[in-house]
mmCIF file of C-alpha atoms in Angstrom:
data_model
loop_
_atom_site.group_PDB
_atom_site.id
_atom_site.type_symbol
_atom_site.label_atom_id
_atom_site.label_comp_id
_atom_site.label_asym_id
_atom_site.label_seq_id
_atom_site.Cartn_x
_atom_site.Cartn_y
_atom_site.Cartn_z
ATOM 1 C CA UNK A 1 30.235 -38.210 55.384
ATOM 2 C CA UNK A 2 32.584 -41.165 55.103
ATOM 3 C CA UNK A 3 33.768 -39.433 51.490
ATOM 4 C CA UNK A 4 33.962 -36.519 53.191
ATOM 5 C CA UNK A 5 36.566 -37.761 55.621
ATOM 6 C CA UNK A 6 38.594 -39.383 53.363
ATOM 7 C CA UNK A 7 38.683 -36.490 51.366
ATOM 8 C CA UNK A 8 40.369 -34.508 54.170
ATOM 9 C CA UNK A 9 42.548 -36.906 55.120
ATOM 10 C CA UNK A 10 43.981 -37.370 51.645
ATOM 11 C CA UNK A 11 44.147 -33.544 51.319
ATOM 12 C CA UNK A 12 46.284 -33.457 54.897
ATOM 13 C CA UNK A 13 48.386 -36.525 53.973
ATOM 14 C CA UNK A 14 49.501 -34.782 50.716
ATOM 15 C CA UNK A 15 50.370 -31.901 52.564
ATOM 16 C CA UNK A 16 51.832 -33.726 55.135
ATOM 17 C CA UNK A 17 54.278 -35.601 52.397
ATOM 18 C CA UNK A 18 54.620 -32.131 50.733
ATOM 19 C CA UNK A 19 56.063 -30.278 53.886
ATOM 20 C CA UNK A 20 57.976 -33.572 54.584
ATOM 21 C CA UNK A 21 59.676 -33.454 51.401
ATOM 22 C CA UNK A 22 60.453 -29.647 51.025
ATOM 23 C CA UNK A 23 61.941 -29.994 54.518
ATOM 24 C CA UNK A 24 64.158 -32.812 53.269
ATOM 25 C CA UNK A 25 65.058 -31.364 49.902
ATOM 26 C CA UNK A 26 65.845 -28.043 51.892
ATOM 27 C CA UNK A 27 68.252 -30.228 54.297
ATOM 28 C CA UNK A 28 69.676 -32.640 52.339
ATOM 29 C CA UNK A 29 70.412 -29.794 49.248
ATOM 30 C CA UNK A 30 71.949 -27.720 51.682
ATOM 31 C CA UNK A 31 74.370 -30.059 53.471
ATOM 32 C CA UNK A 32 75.564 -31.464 50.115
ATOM 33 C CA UNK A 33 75.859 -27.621 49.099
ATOM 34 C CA UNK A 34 78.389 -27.275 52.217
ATOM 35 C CA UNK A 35 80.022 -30.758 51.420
ATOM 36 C CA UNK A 36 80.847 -29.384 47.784
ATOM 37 C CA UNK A 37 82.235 -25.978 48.933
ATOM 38 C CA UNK A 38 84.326 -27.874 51.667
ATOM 39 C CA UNK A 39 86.045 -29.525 48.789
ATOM 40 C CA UNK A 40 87.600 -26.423 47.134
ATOM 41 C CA UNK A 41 90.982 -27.550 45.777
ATOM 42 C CA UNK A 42 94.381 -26.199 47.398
ATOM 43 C CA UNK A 43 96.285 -23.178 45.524
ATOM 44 C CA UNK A 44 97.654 -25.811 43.615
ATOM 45 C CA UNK A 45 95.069 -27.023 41.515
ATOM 46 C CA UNK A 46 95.252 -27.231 37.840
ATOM 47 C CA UNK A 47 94.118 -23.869 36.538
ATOM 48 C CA UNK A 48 94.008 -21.558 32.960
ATOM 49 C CA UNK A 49 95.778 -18.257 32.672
ATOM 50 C CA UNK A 50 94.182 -16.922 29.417
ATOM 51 C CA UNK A 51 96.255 -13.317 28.348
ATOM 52 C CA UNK A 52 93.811 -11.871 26.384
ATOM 53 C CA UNK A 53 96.221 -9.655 24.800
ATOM 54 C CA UNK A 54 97.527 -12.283 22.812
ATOM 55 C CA UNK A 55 94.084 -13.599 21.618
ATOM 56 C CA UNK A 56 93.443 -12.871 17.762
ATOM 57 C CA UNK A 57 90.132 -14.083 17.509
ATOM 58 C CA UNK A 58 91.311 -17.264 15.903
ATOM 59 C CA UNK A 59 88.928 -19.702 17.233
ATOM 60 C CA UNK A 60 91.030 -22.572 17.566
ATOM 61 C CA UNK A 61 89.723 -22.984 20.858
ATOM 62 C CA UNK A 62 86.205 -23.493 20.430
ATOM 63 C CA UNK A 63 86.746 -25.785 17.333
ATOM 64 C CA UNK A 64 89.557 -27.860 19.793
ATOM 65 C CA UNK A 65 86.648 -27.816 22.225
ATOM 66 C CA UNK A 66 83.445 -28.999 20.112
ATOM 67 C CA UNK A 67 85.872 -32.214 18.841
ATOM 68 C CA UNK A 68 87.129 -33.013 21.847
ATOM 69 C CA UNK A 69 83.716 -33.251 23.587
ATOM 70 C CA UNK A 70 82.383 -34.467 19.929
ATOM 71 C CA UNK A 71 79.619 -31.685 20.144
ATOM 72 C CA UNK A 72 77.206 -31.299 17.109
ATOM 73 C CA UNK A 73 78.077 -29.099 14.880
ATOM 74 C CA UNK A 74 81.810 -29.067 14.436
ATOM 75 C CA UNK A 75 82.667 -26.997 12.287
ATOM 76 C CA UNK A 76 80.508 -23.983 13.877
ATOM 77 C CA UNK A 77 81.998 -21.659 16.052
ATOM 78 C CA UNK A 78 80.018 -20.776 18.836
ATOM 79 C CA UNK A 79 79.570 -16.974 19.649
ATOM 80 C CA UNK A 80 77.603 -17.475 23.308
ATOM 81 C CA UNK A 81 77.645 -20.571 25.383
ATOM 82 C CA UNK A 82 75.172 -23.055 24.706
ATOM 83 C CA UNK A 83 73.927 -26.861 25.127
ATOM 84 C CA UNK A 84 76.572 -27.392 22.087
ATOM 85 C CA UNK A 85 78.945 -24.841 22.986
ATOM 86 C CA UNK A 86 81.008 -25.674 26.337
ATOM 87 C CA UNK A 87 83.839 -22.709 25.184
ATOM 88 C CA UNK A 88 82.978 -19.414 22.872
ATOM 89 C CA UNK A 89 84.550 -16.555 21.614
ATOM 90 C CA UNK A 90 82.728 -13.234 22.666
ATOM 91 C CA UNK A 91 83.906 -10.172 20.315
ATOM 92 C CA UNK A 92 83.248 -6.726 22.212
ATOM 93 C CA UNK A 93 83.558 -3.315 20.759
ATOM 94 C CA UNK A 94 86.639 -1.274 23.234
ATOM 95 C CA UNK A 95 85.966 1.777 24.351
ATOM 96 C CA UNK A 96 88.812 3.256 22.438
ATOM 97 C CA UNK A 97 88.471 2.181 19.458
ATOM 98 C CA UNK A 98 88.666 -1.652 17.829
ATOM 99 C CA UNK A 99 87.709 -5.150 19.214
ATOM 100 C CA UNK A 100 88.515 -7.031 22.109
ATOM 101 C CA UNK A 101 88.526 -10.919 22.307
ATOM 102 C CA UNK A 102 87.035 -12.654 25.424
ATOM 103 C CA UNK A 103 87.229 -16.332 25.119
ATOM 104 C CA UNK A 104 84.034 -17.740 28.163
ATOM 105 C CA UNK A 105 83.385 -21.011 29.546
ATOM 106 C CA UNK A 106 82.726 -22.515 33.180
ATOM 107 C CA UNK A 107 85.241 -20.786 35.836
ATOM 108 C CA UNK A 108 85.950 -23.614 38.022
ATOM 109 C CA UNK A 109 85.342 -21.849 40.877
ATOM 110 C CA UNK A 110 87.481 -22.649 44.520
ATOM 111 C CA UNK A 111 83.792 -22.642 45.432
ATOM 112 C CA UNK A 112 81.472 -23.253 43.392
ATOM 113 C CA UNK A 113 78.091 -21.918 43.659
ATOM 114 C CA UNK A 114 76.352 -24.368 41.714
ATOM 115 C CA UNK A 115 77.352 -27.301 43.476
ATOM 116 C CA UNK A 116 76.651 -25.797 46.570
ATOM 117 C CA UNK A 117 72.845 -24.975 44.767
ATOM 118 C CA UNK A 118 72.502 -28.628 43.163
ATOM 119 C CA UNK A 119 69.979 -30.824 45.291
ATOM 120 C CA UNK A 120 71.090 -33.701 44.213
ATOM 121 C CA UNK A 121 75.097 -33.288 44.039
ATOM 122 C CA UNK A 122 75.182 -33.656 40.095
ATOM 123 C CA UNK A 123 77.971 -30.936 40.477
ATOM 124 C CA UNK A 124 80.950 -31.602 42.675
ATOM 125 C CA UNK A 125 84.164 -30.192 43.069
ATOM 126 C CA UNK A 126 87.198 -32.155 42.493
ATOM 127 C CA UNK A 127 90.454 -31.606 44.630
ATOM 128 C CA UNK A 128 92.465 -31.483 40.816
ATOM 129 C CA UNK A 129 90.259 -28.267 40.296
ATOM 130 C CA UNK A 130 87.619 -29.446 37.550
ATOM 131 C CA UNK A 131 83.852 -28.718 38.690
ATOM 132 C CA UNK A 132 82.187 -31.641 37.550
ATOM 133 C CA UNK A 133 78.781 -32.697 36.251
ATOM 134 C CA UNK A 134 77.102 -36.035 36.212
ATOM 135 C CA UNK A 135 74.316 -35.947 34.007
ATOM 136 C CA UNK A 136 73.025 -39.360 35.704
ATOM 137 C CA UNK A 137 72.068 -37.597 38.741
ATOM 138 C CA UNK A 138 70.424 -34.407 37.398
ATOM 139 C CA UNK A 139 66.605 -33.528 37.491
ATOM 140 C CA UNK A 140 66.861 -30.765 35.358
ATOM 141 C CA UNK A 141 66.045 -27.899 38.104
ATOM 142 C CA UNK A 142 68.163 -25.602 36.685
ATOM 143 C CA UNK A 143 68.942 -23.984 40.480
ATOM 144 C CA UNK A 144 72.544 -23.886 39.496
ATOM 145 C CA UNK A 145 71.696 -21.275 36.247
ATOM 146 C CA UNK A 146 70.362 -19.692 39.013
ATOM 147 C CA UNK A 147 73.485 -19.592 40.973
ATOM 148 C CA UNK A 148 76.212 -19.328 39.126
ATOM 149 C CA UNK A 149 77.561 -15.234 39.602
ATOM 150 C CA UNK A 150 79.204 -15.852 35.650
ATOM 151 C CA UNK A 151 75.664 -17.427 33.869
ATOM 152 C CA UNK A 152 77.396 -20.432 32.542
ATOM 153 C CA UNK A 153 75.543 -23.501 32.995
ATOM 154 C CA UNK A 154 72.874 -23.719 29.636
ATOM 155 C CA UNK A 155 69.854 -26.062 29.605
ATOM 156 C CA UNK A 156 68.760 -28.543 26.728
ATOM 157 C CA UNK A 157 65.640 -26.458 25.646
ATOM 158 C CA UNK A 158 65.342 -28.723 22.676
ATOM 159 C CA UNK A 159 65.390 -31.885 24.628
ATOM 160 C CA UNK A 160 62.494 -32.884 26.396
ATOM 161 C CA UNK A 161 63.959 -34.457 28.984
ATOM 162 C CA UNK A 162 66.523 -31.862 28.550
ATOM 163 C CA UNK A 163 69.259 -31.386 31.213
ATOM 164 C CA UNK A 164 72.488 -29.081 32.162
ATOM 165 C CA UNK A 165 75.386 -28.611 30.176
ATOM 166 C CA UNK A 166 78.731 -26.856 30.623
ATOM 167 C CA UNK A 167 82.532 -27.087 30.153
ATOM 168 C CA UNK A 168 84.373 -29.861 32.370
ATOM 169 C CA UNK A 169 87.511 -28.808 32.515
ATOM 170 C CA UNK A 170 88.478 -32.053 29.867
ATOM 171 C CA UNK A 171 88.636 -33.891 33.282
ATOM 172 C CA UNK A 172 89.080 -36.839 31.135
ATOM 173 C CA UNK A 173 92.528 -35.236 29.533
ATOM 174 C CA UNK A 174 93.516 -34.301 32.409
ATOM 175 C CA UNK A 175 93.648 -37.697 34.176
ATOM 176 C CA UNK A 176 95.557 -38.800 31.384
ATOM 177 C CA UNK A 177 98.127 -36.043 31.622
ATOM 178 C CA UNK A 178 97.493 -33.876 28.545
ATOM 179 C CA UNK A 179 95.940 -30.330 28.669
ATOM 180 C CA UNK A 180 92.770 -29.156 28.219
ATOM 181 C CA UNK A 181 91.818 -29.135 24.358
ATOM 182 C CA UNK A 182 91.681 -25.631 24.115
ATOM 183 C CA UNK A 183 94.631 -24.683 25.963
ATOM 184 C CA UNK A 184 96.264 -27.138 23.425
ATOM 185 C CA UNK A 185 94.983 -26.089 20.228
ATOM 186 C CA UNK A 186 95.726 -22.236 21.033
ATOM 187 C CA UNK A 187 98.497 -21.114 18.541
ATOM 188 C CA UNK A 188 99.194 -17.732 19.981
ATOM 189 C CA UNK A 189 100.086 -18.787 23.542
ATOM 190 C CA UNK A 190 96.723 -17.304 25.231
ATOM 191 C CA UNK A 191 95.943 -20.281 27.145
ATOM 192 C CA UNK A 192 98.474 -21.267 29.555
ATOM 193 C CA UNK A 193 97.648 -24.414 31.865
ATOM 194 C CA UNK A 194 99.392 -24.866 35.070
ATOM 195 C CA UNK A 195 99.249 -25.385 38.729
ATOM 196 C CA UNK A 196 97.269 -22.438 39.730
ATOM 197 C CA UNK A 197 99.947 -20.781 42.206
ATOM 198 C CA UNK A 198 102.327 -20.838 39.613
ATOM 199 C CA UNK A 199 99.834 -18.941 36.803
ATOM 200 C CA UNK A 200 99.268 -16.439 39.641
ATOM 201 C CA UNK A 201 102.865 -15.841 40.090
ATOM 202 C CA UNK A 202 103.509 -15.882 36.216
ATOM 203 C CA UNK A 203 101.042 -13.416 35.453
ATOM 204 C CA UNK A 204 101.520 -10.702 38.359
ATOM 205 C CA UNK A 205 105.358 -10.982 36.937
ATOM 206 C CA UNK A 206 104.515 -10.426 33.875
ATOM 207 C CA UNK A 207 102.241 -7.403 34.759
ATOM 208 C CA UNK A 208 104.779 -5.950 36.470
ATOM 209 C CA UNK A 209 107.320 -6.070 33.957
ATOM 210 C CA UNK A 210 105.535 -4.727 31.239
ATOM 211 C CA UNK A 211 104.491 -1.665 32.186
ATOM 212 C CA UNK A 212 101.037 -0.227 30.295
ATOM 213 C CA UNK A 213 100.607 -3.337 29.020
ATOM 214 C CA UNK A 214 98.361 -5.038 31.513
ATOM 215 C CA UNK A 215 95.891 -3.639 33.814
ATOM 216 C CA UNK A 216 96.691 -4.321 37.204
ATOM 217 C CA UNK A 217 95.031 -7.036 38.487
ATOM 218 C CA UNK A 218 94.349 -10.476 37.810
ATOM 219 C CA UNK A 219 90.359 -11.788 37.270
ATOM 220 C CA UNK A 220 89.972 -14.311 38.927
ATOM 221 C CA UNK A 221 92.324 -14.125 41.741
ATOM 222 C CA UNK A 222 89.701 -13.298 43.967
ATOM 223 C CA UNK A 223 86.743 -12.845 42.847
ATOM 224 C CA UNK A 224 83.724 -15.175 44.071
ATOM 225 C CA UNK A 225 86.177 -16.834 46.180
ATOM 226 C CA UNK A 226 88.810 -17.458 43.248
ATOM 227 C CA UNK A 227 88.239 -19.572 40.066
ATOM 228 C CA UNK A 228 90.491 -21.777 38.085
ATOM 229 C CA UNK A 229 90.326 -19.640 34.886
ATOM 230 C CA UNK A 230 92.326 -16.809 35.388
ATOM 231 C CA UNK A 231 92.458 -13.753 32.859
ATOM 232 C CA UNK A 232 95.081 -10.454 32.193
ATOM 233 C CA UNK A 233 93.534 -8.087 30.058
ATOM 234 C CA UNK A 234 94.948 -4.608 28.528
ATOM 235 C CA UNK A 235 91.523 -2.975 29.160
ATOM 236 C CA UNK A 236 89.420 -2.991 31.812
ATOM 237 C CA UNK A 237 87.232 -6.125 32.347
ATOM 238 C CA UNK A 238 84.226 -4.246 32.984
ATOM 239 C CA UNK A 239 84.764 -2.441 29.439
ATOM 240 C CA UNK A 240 84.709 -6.345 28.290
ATOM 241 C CA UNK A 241 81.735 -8.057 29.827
ATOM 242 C CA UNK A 242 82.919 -9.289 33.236
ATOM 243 C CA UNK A 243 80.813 -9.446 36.415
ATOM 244 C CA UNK A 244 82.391 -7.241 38.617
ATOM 245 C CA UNK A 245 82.487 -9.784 42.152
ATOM 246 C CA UNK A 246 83.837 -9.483 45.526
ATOM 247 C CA UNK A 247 85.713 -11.559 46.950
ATOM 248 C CA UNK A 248 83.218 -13.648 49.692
ATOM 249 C CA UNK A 249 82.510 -16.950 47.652
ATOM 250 C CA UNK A 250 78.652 -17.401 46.768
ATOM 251 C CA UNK A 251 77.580 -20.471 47.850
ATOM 252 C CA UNK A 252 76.098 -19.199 51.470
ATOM 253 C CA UNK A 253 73.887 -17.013 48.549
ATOM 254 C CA UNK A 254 72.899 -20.265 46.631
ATOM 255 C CA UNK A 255 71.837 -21.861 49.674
ATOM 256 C CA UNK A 256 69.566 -19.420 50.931
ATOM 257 C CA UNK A 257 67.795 -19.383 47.223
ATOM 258 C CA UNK A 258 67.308 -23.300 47.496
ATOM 259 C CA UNK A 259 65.998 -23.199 50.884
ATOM 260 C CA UNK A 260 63.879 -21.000 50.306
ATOM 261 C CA UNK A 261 62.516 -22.253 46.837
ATOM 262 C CA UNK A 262 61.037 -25.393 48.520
ATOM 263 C CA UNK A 263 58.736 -23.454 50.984
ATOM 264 C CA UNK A 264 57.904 -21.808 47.885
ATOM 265 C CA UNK A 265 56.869 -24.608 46.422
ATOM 266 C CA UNK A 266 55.367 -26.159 48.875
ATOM 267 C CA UNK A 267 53.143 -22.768 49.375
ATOM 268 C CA UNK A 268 52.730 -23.177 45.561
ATOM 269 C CA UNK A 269 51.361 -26.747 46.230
ATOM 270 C CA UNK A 270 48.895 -26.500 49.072
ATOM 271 C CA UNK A 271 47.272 -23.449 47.817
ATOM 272 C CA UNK A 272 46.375 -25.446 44.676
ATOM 273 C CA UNK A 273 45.842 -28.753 46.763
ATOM 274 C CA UNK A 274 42.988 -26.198 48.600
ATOM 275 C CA UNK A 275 41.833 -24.702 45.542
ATOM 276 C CA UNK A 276 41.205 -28.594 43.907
ATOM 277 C CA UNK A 277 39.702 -29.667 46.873
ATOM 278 C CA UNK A 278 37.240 -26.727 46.470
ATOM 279 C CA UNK A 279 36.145 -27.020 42.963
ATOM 280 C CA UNK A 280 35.732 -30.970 43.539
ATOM 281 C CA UNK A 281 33.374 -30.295 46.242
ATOM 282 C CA UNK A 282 31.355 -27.561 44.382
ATOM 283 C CA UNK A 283 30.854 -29.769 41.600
ATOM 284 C CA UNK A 284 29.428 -32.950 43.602
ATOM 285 C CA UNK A 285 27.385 -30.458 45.748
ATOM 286 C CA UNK A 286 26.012 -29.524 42.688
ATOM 287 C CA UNK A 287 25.358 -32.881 41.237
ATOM 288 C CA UNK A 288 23.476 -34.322 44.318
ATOM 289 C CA UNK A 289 20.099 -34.514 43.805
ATOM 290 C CA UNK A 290 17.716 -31.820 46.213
ATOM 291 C CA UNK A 291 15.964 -34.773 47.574
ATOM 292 C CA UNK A 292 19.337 -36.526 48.692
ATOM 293 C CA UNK A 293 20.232 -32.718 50.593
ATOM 294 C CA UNK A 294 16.114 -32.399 51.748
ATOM 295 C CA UNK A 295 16.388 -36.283 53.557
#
C-alpha cells in the first residue's frame, strides 16, 4: 500500500515538474522571442546588395568565406549550405535557356524568426544588423530550422553533441571596420556592402536606369519583414529558387510553433509516464506470490 502511494505520488510530482517546465519554457521562449524581434536594427544597418547579374559563378565568395571562418575543408566549394558551409553558390537552370548564379547564406532578417523561436536566446539580433549565434547557449533543439521562412540554419549531424551553424554576418570584421569576407573577395562587383538605406536607394536607381535589365523589384526589401541581404536579379526569383514571402515578419509564426511544441511534449511525456507506470505494476502484480494476494 505504502509502495503504492509513493508510486503515485512520484508519477504526479513528475508530471507536476513536467507541466511546470513546459509552462516556463513556453513563457520564457516566447518573451525572449519578442525581446529579439524588438531589436530589429534601424534602415541603417549594415546590409549586402548582391546583383546577381554580375555573378559569374566564380566562387570567390565561398572560398573568402570557409578561410575567414577557418571551416574544414578549404579548398571545397560548397554547393548547399551546410555545418561547413556558412555561404554557397547554387547554379539553376533559367527558363530561357543557360544558368543562373544564386549565391545563399543567412538573410539577417529586420526580424528574425529564429531568434524569436530560440528558447534559450542563442540567436539575437544586433542593432549593426548581424543575427548572431552563441553556440555556448544552444541545446541543440533545432526550433529555429524550423523557423526560419529561407531554411538556413544546418545542424552538426556528425557531431554528437552536435549544434547549429550558420553565416554571422563576419560580425567580427565588421567591428573592426572591414567588410564581410565575401563581399571582399568578390572580383566582379556582386557584393556591395553598405548601410542598408543607401543599397536600397542604389539598387532601385540602378533598376530604373537600365531598362530590361533588372526585374523590378528588390528581394529583400520586404519580404518577411526585410532582411539585410538584398538581391536584383534579371529573371524572376521564383524561376531561381526564392521563397516567395509577404511582407508581415514571421516571428508571431515561430512563436506559436514553440508554444505549442512544449504541450506537445509534455502530452508526449505523461502518456509514457502512464504507460511506465502500467507495465511496472503488471509486472510486480505478476511476481507476487498467490498466497501474498489470498492473505
Amino acid at each position: 500500500m505504502n509502495a503504492s502511494h509513493s508510486q503515485k505520488l512520484s508519477r504526479r510530482d513528475f508530471l507536476k515538474q513536467a507541466s511546470v517546465g513546459a509552462a516556463a519554457l513556453t513563457g520564457a521562449g516566447t518573451l525572449a522571442g519578442q525581446a529579439q524581434a524588438s531589436e530589429a536594427p534601424a534602415e541603417s544597418s549594415w546590409a549586402v546588395l548582391i546583383d546577381l547579374t554580375r555573378c559569374t559563378g566564380c566562387e570567390s565568395c565561398v572560398l573568402a568565406c570557409k578561410a575567414s571562418n577557418n571551416l574544414p575543408n578549404p579548398d571545397v566549394v560548397a554547393t548547399s549550405l551546410d555545418s561547413d558551409a556558412f555561404t554557397c553558390l547554387e547554379t539553376r537552370t533559367l527558363a530561357e535557356g543557360g544558368v543562373g548564379y544564386v549565391k545563399r547564406q543567412c538573410m539577417h532578417c529586420l526580424s528574425p524568426a529564429c531568434a524569436s523561436a530560440c528558447t534559450v536566446g542563442a540567436l539575437t539580433k544586433s542593432p549593426e544588423g548581424p543575427v548572431v549565434y552563441d553556440s555556448a547557449k544552444c541545446i541543440g533543439c533545432r526550433y529555429c530550422q524550423y523557423a526560419c521562412p529561407f531554411s538556413v540554419p544546418t545542424f552538426e549531424w556528425e557531431n554528437p553533441l552536435g549544434l547549429i551553424r550558420k553565416c554571422q554576418f563576419c560580425q567580427a570584421r565588421l567591428g573592426q571596420g572591414q567588410k564581410p569576407a565575401c563581399a571582399e573577395a568578390c572580383p566582379n562587383g556582386a557584393l556591395r556592402f553598405g548601410r542598408r538605406d543607401a543599397l536600397l536607394a542604389q539598387a532601385h536607381a540602378q533598376i530604373e536606369s537600365n531598362a530590361g535589365r533588372y526585374v523590378r523589384r528588390v528581394y529583400g526589401e520586404h519580404e518577411a519583414g526585410g532582411t539585410s541581404m538584398l538581391y536584383l536579379s534579371a529573371v524572376p526569383f521564383a524561376e531561381l529558387g526564392f521563397p516567395q514571402l509577404g511582407s508581415e515578419p514571421i516571428p508571431h509564426q515561430a512563436e506559436t510553433v514553440m508554444q505549442q511544441t512544449p504541450l506537445t511534449a509534455l502530452t508526449v511525456a505523461g502518456l509514457a509516464s502512464a504507460l511506465a507506470w502500467f507495465l511496472q505494476r503488471r509486472q510486480k502484480l505478476a511476481a507476487t506470490p498467490i498466497e501474498e494476494e489470498i492473505s
